PDB file of C-alpha atoms in Angstrom:
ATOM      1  CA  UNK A   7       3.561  -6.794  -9.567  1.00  0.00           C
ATOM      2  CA  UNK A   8       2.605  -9.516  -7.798  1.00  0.00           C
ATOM      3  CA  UNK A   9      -1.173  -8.614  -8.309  1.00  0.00           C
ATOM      4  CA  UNK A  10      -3.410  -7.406 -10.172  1.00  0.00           C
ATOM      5  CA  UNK A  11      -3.936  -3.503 -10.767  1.00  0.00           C
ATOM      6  CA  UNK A  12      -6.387  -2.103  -9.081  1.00  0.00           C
ATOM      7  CA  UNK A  13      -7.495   1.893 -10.211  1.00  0.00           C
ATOM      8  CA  UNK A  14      -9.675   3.669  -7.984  1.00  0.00           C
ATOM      9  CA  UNK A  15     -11.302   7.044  -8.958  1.00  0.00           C
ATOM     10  CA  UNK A  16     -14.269   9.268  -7.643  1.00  0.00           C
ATOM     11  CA  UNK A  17     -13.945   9.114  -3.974  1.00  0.00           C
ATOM     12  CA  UNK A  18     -12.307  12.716  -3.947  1.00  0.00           C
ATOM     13  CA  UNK A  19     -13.620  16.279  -4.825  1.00  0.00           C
ATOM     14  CA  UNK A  20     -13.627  17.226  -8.305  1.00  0.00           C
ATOM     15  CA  UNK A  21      -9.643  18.276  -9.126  1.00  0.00           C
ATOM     16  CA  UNK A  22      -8.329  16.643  -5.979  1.00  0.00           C
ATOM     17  CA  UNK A  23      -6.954  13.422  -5.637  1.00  0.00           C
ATOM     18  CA  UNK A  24      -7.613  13.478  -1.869  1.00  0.00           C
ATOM     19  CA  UNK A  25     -10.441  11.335  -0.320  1.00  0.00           C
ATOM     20  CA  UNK A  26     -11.307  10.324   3.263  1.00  0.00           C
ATOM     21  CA  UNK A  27      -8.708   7.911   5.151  1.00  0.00           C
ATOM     22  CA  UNK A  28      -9.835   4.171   4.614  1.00  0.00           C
ATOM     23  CA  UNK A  29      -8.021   0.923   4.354  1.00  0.00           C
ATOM     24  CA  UNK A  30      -7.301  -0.241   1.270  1.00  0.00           C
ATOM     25  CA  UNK A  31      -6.434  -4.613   0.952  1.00  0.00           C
ATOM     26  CA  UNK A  32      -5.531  -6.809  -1.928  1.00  0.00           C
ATOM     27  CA  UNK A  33      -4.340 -10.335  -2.443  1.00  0.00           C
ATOM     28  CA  UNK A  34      -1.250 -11.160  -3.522  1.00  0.00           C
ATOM     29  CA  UNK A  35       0.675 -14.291  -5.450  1.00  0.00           C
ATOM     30  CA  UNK A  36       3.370 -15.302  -2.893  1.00  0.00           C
ATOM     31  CA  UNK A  37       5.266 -16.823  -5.366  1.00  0.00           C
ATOM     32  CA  UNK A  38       6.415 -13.105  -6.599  1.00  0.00           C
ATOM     33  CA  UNK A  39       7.070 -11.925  -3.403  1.00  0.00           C
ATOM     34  CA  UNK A  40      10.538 -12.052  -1.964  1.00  0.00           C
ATOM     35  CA  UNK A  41      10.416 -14.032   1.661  1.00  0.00           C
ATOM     36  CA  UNK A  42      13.358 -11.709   3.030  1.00  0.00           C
ATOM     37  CA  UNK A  43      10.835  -8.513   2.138  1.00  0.00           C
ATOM     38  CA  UNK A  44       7.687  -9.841   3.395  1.00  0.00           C
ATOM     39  CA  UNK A  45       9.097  -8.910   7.412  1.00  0.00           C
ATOM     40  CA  UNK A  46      10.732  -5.824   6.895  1.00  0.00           C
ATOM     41  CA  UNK A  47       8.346  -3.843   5.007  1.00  0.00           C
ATOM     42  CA  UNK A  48       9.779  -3.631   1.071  1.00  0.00           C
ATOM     43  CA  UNK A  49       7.020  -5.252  -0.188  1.00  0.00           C
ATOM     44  CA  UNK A  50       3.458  -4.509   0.149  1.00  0.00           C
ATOM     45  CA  UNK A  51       0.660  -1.941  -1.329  1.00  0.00           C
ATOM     46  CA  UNK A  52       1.963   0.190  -4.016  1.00  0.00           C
ATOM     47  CA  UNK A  53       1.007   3.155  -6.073  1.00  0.00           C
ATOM     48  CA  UNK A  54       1.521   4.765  -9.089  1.00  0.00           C
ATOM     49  CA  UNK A  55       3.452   8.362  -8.374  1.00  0.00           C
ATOM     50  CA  UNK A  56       3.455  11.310 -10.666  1.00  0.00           C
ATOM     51  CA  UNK A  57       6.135   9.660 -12.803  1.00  0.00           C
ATOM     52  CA  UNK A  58       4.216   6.528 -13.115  1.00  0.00           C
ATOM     53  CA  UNK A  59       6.543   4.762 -10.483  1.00  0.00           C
ATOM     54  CA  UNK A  60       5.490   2.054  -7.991  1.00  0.00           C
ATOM     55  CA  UNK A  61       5.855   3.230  -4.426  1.00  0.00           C
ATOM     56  CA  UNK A  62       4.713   2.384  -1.223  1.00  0.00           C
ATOM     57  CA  UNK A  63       1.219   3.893  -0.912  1.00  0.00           C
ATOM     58  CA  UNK A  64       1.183   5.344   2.358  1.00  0.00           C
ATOM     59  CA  UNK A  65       3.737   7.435   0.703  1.00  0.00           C
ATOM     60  CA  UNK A  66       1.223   9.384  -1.490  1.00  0.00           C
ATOM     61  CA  UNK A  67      -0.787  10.531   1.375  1.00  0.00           C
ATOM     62  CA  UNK A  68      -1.870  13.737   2.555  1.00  0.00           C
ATOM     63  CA  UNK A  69      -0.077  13.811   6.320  1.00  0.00           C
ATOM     64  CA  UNK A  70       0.102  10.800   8.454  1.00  0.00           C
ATOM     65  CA  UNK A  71       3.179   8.409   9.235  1.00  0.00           C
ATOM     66  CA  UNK A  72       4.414   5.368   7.403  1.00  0.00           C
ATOM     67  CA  UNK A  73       4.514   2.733  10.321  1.00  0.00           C
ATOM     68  CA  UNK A  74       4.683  -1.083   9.300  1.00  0.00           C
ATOM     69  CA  UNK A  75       2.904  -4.001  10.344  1.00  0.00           C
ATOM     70  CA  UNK A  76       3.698  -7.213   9.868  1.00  0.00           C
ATOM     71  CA  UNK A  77       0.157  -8.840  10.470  1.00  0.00           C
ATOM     72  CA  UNK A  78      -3.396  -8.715   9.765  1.00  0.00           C
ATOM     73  CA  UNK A  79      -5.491  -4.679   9.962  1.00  0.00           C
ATOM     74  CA  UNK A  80      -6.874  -4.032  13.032  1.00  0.00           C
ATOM     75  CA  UNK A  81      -9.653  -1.419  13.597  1.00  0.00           C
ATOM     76  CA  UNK A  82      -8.005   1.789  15.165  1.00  0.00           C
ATOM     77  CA  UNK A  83      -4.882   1.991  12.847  1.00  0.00           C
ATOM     78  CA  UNK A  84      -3.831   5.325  11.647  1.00  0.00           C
ATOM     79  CA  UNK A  85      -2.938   7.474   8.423  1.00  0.00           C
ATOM     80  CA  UNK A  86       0.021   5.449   7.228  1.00  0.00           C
ATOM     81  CA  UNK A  87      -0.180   2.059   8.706  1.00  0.00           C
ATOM     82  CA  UNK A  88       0.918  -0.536   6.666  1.00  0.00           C
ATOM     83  CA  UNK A  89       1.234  -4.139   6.411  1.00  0.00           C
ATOM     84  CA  UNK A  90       1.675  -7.369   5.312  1.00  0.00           C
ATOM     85  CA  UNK A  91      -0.113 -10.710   6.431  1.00  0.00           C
ATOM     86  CA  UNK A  92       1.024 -13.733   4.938  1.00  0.00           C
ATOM     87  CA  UNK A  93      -1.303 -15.898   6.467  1.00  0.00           C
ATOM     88  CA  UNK A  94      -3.851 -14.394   3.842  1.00  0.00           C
ATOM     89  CA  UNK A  95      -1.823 -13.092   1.408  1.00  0.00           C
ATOM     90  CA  UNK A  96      -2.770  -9.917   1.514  1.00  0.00           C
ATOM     91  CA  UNK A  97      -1.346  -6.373   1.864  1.00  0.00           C
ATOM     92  CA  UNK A  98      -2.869  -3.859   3.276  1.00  0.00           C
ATOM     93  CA  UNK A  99      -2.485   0.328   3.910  1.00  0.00           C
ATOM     94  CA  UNK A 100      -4.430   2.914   5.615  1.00  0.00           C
ATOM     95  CA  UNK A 101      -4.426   5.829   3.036  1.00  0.00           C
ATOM     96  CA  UNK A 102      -6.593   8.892   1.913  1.00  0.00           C
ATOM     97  CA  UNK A 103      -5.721   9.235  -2.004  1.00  0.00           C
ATOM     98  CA  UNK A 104      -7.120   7.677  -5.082  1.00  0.00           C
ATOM     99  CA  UNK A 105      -5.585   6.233  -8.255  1.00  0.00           C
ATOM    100  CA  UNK A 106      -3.657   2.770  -9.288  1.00  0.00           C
ATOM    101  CA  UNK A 107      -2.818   0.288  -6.605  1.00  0.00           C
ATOM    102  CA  UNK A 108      -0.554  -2.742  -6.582  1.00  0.00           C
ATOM    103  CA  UNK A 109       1.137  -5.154  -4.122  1.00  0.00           C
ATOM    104  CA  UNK A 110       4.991  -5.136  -5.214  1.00  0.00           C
ATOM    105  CA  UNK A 111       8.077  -4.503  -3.995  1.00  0.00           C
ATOM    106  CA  UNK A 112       9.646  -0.873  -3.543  1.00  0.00           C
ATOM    107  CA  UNK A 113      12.690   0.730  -2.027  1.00  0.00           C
ATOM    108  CA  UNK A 114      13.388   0.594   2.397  1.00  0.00           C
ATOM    109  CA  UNK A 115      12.648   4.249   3.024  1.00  0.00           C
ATOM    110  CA  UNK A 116       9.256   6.197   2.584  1.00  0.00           C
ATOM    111  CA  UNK A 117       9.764  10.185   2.100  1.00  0.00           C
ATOM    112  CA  UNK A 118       9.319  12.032   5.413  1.00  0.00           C
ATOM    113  CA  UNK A 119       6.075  13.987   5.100  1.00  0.00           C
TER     114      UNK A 119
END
């Protein structure tokens, strides 16, 4: 990873891993980062499937569509959004889910939902 791990838990209903849609950010080392990734959306916020995996994080929501951004958040984005800004080295996704989040690299596609 090229940060560090970051778990949150208890911002969903007791047995759901669900929560509210909110942005989640975190800074990254740019000298793990691949420059060819960093405009085509391969790297960014990660987390940790059912099999432990690293995968994009938009990817474990509940509904929405992955779109990237290759730029800072901006108030307004929806379920899904995700981006990279490398002015601040940070990496950023609009998700509704709890549990381990990273900024790494993971594979071109994100599952259709």
């Amino acid at each position: 990873t090229a940060s560090h791990i970051l778990t949150l838990w208890g911002m969903a209903d007791l047995g759901s891993s669900q929560t509210d849609v909110y942005t989640l950010s975190l800074t990254y080392d740019p000298d793990k980062a691949r420059p060819e990734h960093l405009g085509r959306g391969l790297f960014g916020l990660a987390a940790r499937d059912a099999d432990g995996n690293w995968v994009n994080a938009v990817e474990m929501n509940a509904g929405g569509s992955a779109k990237f951004v290759k730029g800072a958040w901006k108030p307004g984005y929806g379920l899904g959004t995700y981006g990279i800004d490398p002015s601040t080295k940070t990496a950023w996704a609009v998700v509704n889910h709890q549990g381990d989040f990273a900024v790494t690299g993971f594979a071109e596609t994100c599952r259709k939902k």
